[in-house]
Amino acid sequence: MNATASKRPLVQCEAVGLRFANREVIRNFNLQVFSGDRIAFLGPSGCGKSTLLNLISGLLSPTSGRVNRNLEAEKISFVFQEPSLIPWKTVRENLELVGDLISQSENRMNDLLLSLLHRVGLSDRENSWPDELSGGMKMRVALARALVNSPHLILLDEPFSALDDVTRTRLQDDILALQRESAIAYILVTHNIEEAVRMCDRILVFSRSGELLKDDDFNSGVDTKSMDAAQQHAERVQKLRDEVRQAWSDVSTEGVRRA
């Protein structure tokens, strides 16, 4: 976690639970998110990671516990697995649909659009149609759309899963650079161990049933200036990989999702 214990969290989940009909899917989930935090929800498909993002954002309401958001709703942005661009609108027109841009004057809107497209490396694609873009470019547009409202928290719901390795790495680098520039907090949903380690400092590991198995401040205790820092990091990655592999192979773990 970011060393900001004395500061007010952006979001705080307190004993959050969620029930659908007669099935309890989330139980007693607790989390604090501070400015600048980089958090991963690491777990297999179907364990409730995306449901937790929906609870944090306010798209879903908990049936028990509470989610305290110390920021305006528009300061939380989503980037989904699918870019979901409107195919009959250009890149510029897709971005113009976002609330904060609609309320701006034409000159201010133009300045914001050009700035956003520059930040995500699409300065020359303002008037392109979605079907003229690669998968990585479409995801960059989705990222620009998420940045329109100058968010304090971005929720990343497996946005890289459909991309090739090279494109995935480039987009990860883009998000890391943007995060360093502005101290945006983000929560990344993934089932990829290497991605979680590369993108995040804090990793929450969930079982197949959604039970929270591990909450690890992954880079704490590693002296990055020491000669054996790389070896320490590699050993921690391997340990995490072994723990996750063992937990996810336990198919007998069923029942309530205790996040």
GROMACS .gro file of C-alpha atoms in nm:
model
  259
    1MET     CA    1   0.000   0.000   0.000
    2ASN     CA    2   0.107   0.359  -0.055
    3ALA     CA    3   0.262   0.505   0.259
    4THR     CA    4  -0.033   0.734   0.326
    5ALA     CA    5  -0.188   0.585   0.637
    6SER     CA    6  -0.249   0.932   0.784
    7LYS     CA    7  -0.437   1.052   0.475
    8ARG     CA    8  -0.800   1.006   0.394
    9PRO     CA    9  -0.862   0.709   0.165
   10LEU     CA   10  -1.026   0.765  -0.172
   11VAL     CA   11  -1.239   0.457  -0.116
   12GLN     CA   12  -1.293   0.245   0.192
   13CYS     CA   13  -1.477  -0.089   0.192
   14GLU     CA   14  -1.593  -0.197   0.537
   15ALA     CA   15  -1.716  -0.554   0.585
   16VAL     CA   16  -1.877  -0.542   0.240
   17GLY     CA   17  -2.104  -0.830   0.144
   18LEU     CA   18  -2.321  -0.904  -0.157
   19ARG     CA   19  -2.598  -1.158  -0.201
   20PHE     CA   20  -2.777  -1.253  -0.521
   21ALA     CA   21  -3.109  -1.426  -0.439
   22ASN     CA   22  -3.010  -1.708  -0.202
   23ARG     CA   23  -2.642  -1.704  -0.293
   24GLU     CA   24  -2.382  -1.507  -0.101
   25VAL     CA   25  -2.109  -1.408  -0.345
   26ILE     CA   26  -1.904  -1.156  -0.144
   27ARG     CA   27  -1.851  -1.167   0.230
   28ASN     CA   28  -1.667  -0.935   0.467
   29PHE     CA   29  -1.448  -0.757   0.212
   30ASN     CA   30  -1.230  -0.480   0.353
   31LEU     CA   31  -1.008  -0.244   0.156
   32GLN     CA   32  -0.867   0.107   0.169
   33VAL     CA   33  -0.748   0.278  -0.149
   34PHE     CA   34  -0.526   0.586  -0.125
   35SER     CA   35  -0.404   0.829  -0.387
   36GLY     CA   36  -0.122   0.672  -0.587
   37ASP     CA   37  -0.203   0.313  -0.491
   38ARG     CA   38  -0.148   0.042  -0.751
   39ILE     CA   39  -0.356  -0.259  -0.649
   40ALA     CA   40  -0.417  -0.589  -0.827
   41PHE     CA   41  -0.710  -0.824  -0.777
   42LEU     CA   42  -0.549  -1.151  -0.888
   43GLY     CA   43  -0.774  -1.453  -0.928
   44PRO     CA   44  -0.916  -1.705  -1.174
   45SER     CA   45  -1.213  -1.621  -1.395
   46GLY     CA   46  -1.546  -1.615  -1.214
   47CYS     CA   47  -1.414  -1.557  -0.862
   48GLY     CA   48  -1.582  -1.217  -0.816
   49LYS     CA   49  -1.305  -0.972  -0.904
   50SER     CA   50  -1.516  -0.768  -1.146
   51THR     CA   51  -1.807  -0.775  -0.901
   52LEU     CA   52  -1.580  -0.607  -0.647
   53LEU     CA   53  -1.496  -0.333  -0.897
   54ASN     CA   54  -1.868  -0.275  -0.951
   55LEU     CA   55  -1.918  -0.243  -0.576
   56ILE     CA   56  -1.626  -0.003  -0.541
   57SER     CA   57  -1.750   0.214  -0.829
   58GLY     CA   58  -2.111   0.221  -0.709
   59LEU     CA   59  -2.254   0.029  -1.006
   60LEU     CA   60  -2.362  -0.228  -0.748
   61SER     CA   61  -2.473  -0.167  -0.390
   62PRO     CA   62  -2.365  -0.403  -0.112
   63THR     CA   63  -2.628  -0.598   0.077
   64SER     CA   64  -2.418  -0.568   0.393
   65GLY     CA   65  -2.135  -0.344   0.505
   66ARG     CA   66  -2.063  -0.019   0.327
   67VAL     CA   67  -1.842   0.147   0.067
   68ASN     CA   68  -1.729   0.498   0.158
   69ARG     CA   69  -1.618   0.707  -0.140
   70ASN     CA   70  -1.434   1.026  -0.049
   71LEU     CA   71  -1.440   1.154  -0.405
   72GLU     CA   72  -1.701   1.253  -0.658
   73ALA     CA   73  -1.849   0.974  -0.869
   74GLU     CA   74  -1.710   1.120  -1.191
   75LYS     CA   75  -1.358   1.096  -1.047
   76ILE     CA   76  -1.378   0.716  -1.075
   77SER     CA   77  -1.321   0.584  -1.427
   78PHE     CA   78  -1.348   0.237  -1.581
   79VAL     CA   79  -1.144   0.072  -1.854
   80PHE     CA   80  -1.306  -0.255  -1.959
   81GLN     CA   81  -1.180  -0.560  -2.147
   82GLU     CA   82  -1.359  -0.436  -2.460
   83PRO     CA   83  -1.300  -0.074  -2.572
   84SER     CA   84  -1.670  -0.043  -2.672
   85LEU     CA   85  -1.620   0.241  -2.919
   86ILE     CA   86  -1.917   0.356  -3.126
   87PRO     CA   87  -1.826   0.230  -3.475
   88TRP     CA   88  -1.996   0.511  -3.670
   89LYS     CA   89  -1.813   0.785  -3.479
   90THR     CA   90  -1.451   0.891  -3.515
   91VAL     CA   91  -1.198   0.880  -3.233
   92ARG     CA   92  -1.264   1.247  -3.163
   93GLU     CA   93  -1.642   1.199  -3.166
   94ASN     CA   94  -1.619   0.903  -2.928
   95LEU     CA   95  -1.430   1.117  -2.680
   96GLU     CA   96  -1.666   1.413  -2.723
   97LEU     CA   97  -1.949   1.202  -2.578
   98VAL     CA   98  -1.793   1.207  -2.230
   99GLY     CA   99  -1.969   1.438  -1.987
  100ASP     CA  100  -1.685   1.676  -1.896
  101LEU     CA  101  -1.609   1.748  -2.260
  102ILE     CA  102  -1.974   1.814  -2.349
  103SER     CA  103  -1.986   2.093  -2.092
  104GLN     CA  104  -1.676   2.272  -2.228
  105SER     CA  105  -1.653   2.554  -2.479
  106GLU     CA  106  -1.546   2.451  -2.829
  107ASN     CA  107  -1.192   2.586  -2.787
  108ARG     CA  108  -1.148   2.427  -2.446
  109MET     CA  109  -1.288   2.097  -2.573
  110ASN     CA  110  -1.044   2.098  -2.863
  111ASP     CA  111  -0.748   2.166  -2.634
  112LEU     CA  112  -0.850   1.884  -2.398
  113LEU     CA  113  -0.900   1.638  -2.682
  114LEU     CA  114  -0.563   1.710  -2.837
  115SER     CA  115  -0.393   1.684  -2.498
  116LEU     CA  116  -0.558   1.349  -2.422
  117LEU     CA  117  -0.475   1.203  -2.761
  118HIS     CA  118  -0.114   1.315  -2.720
  119ARG     CA  119  -0.093   1.151  -2.377
  120VAL     CA  120  -0.200   0.814  -2.516
  121GLY     CA  121   0.007   0.838  -2.833
  122LEU     CA  122  -0.277   0.894  -3.081
  123SER     CA  123  -0.221   1.253  -3.190
  124ASP     CA  124  -0.250   1.154  -3.556
  125ARG     CA  125  -0.568   0.946  -3.514
  126GLU     CA  126  -0.818   1.214  -3.415
  127ASN     CA  127  -1.035   1.160  -3.725
  128SER     CA  128  -0.988   0.784  -3.764
  129TRP     CA  129  -1.280   0.541  -3.750
  130PRO     CA  130  -1.270   0.254  -3.499
  131ASP     CA  131  -1.241  -0.008  -3.774
  132GLU     CA  132  -0.922   0.165  -3.891
  133LEU     CA  133  -0.756   0.109  -3.552
  134SER     CA  134  -0.565  -0.189  -3.418
  135GLY     CA  135  -0.674  -0.352  -3.093
  136GLY     CA  136  -0.406  -0.163  -2.904
  137MET     CA  137  -0.511   0.169  -3.056
  138LYS     CA  138  -0.874   0.108  -2.962
  139MET     CA  139  -0.767   0.040  -2.605
  140ARG     CA  140  -0.566   0.364  -2.606
  141VAL     CA  141  -0.885   0.549  -2.705
  142ALA     CA  142  -1.063   0.377  -2.415
  143LEU     CA  143  -0.783   0.492  -2.184
  144ALA     CA  144  -0.811   0.849  -2.315
  145ARG     CA  145  -1.186   0.833  -2.252
  146ALA     CA  146  -1.118   0.724  -1.893
  147LEU     CA  147  -0.886   1.023  -1.844
  148VAL     CA  148  -1.133   1.288  -1.964
  149ASN     CA  149  -1.269   1.362  -1.617
  150SER     CA  150  -0.920   1.379  -1.457
  151PRO     CA  151  -0.999   1.076  -1.239
  152HIS     CA  152  -0.842   1.003  -0.901
  153LEU     CA  153  -0.914   0.629  -0.933
  154ILE     CA  154  -0.919   0.410  -1.244
  155LEU     CA  155  -1.070   0.062  -1.236
  156LEU     CA  156  -0.902  -0.162  -1.493
  157ASP     CA  157  -1.113  -0.470  -1.566
  158GLU     CA  158  -0.873  -0.696  -1.760
  159PRO     CA  159  -0.811  -0.436  -2.032
  160PHE     CA  160  -0.508  -0.617  -2.175
  161SER     CA  161  -0.638  -0.974  -2.192
  162ALA     CA  162  -0.727  -0.972  -2.563
  163LEU     CA  163  -0.402  -0.808  -2.677
  164ASP     CA  164  -0.079  -0.960  -2.805
  165ASP     CA  165   0.226  -0.955  -2.575
  166VAL     CA  166   0.400  -0.658  -2.738
  167THR     CA  167   0.088  -0.439  -2.740
  168ARG     CA  168   0.003  -0.544  -2.386
  169THR     CA  169   0.348  -0.442  -2.260
  170ARG     CA  170   0.330  -0.104  -2.436
  171LEU     CA  171  -0.009  -0.026  -2.285
  172GLN     CA  172   0.110  -0.133  -1.941
  173ASP     CA  173   0.404   0.105  -1.980
  174ASP     CA  174   0.165   0.384  -2.084
  175ILE     CA  175  -0.051   0.339  -1.776
  176LEU     CA  176   0.250   0.319  -1.544
  177ALA     CA  177   0.386   0.642  -1.694
  178LEU     CA  178   0.051   0.819  -1.658
  179GLN     CA  179   0.022   0.699  -1.300
  180ARG     CA  180   0.366   0.832  -1.213
  181GLU     CA  181   0.283   1.170  -1.367
  182SER     CA  182  -0.042   1.227  -1.181
  183ALA     CA  183  -0.045   0.992  -0.878
  184ILE     CA  184  -0.372   0.838  -0.998
  185ALA     CA  185  -0.470   0.529  -0.802
  186TYR     CA  186  -0.578   0.221  -0.991
  187ILE     CA  187  -0.712  -0.126  -0.927
  188LEU     CA  188  -0.627  -0.387  -1.188
  189VAL     CA  189  -0.834  -0.704  -1.227
  190THR     CA  190  -0.626  -0.982  -1.378
  191HIS     CA  191  -0.558  -1.354  -1.371
  192ASN     CA  192  -0.203  -1.302  -1.500
  193ILE     CA  193   0.062  -1.322  -1.226
  194GLU     CA  194   0.335  -1.145  -1.425
  195GLU     CA  195   0.096  -0.863  -1.512
  196ALA     CA  196  -0.002  -0.815  -1.148
  197VAL     CA  197   0.362  -0.803  -1.039
  198ARG     CA  198   0.462  -0.564  -1.318
  199MET     CA  199   0.173  -0.323  -1.272
  200CYS     CA  200   0.107  -0.323  -0.898
  201ASP     CA  201   0.267  -0.286  -0.556
  202ARG     CA  202  -0.015  -0.449  -0.364
  203ILE     CA  203  -0.162  -0.780  -0.476
  204LEU     CA  204  -0.481  -0.935  -0.341
  205VAL     CA  205  -0.498  -1.305  -0.434
  206PHE     CA  206  -0.837  -1.476  -0.453
  207SER     CA  207  -0.923  -1.845  -0.469
  208ARG     CA  208  -1.155  -2.001  -0.727
  209SER     CA  209  -1.443  -1.953  -0.482
  210GLY     CA  210  -1.350  -1.589  -0.425
  211GLU     CA  211  -1.192  -1.628  -0.083
  212LEU     CA  212  -0.918  -1.374  -0.016
  213LEU     CA  213  -0.605  -1.586   0.028
  214LYS     CA  214  -0.333  -1.324   0.042
  215ASP     CA  215  -0.297  -0.947   0.068
  216ASP     CA  216   0.064  -0.874  -0.020
  217ASP     CA  217   0.250  -0.543  -0.028
  218PHE     CA  218   0.464  -0.702  -0.293
  219ASN     CA  219   0.758  -0.463  -0.311
  220SER     CA  220   0.786  -0.386   0.059
  221GLY     CA  221   1.103  -0.513   0.223
  222VAL     CA  222   1.298  -0.526  -0.105
  223ASP     CA  223   1.606  -0.302  -0.107
  224THR     CA  224   1.605  -0.183  -0.468
  225LYS     CA  225   1.958  -0.042  -0.426
  226SER     CA  226   2.117  -0.367  -0.311
  227MET     CA  227   2.324  -0.586  -0.540
  228ASP     CA  228   2.082  -0.876  -0.505
  229ALA     CA  229   1.761  -0.674  -0.556
  230ALA     CA  230   1.685  -0.852  -0.883
  231GLN     CA  231   1.734  -1.190  -0.718
  232GLN     CA  232   1.509  -1.092  -0.426
  233HIS     CA  233   1.241  -0.982  -0.669
  234ALA     CA  234   1.267  -1.301  -0.875
  235GLU     CA  235   1.240  -1.515  -0.561
  236ARG     CA  236   0.927  -1.330  -0.448
  237VAL     CA  237   0.769  -1.366  -0.791
  238GLN     CA  238   0.841  -1.739  -0.791
  239LYS     CA  239   0.701  -1.777  -0.440
  240LEU     CA  240   0.383  -1.594  -0.540
  241ARG     CA  241   0.355  -1.806  -0.855
  242ASP     CA  242   0.387  -2.127  -0.652
  243GLU     CA  243   0.128  -2.012  -0.397
  244VAL     CA  244  -0.119  -1.909  -0.666
  245ARG     CA  245  -0.072  -2.228  -0.865
  246GLN     CA  246  -0.139  -2.439  -0.557
  247ALA     CA  247  -0.443  -2.234  -0.453
  248TRP     CA  248  -0.602  -2.229  -0.797
  249SER     CA  249  -0.548  -2.601  -0.854
  250ASP     CA  250  -0.757  -2.678  -0.546
  251VAL     CA  251  -1.087  -2.737  -0.725
  252SER     CA  252  -1.247  -2.854  -0.401
  253THR     CA  253  -1.260  -2.494  -0.274
  254GLU     CA  254  -1.624  -2.399  -0.323
  255GLY     CA  255  -1.895  -2.196  -0.157
  256VAL     CA  256  -1.903  -1.838  -0.040
  257ARG     CA  257  -1.684  -1.575  -0.197
  258ARG     CA  258  -1.508  -1.431   0.105
  259ALA     CA  259  -1.330  -1.134  -0.043
   0.00000   0.00000   0.00000
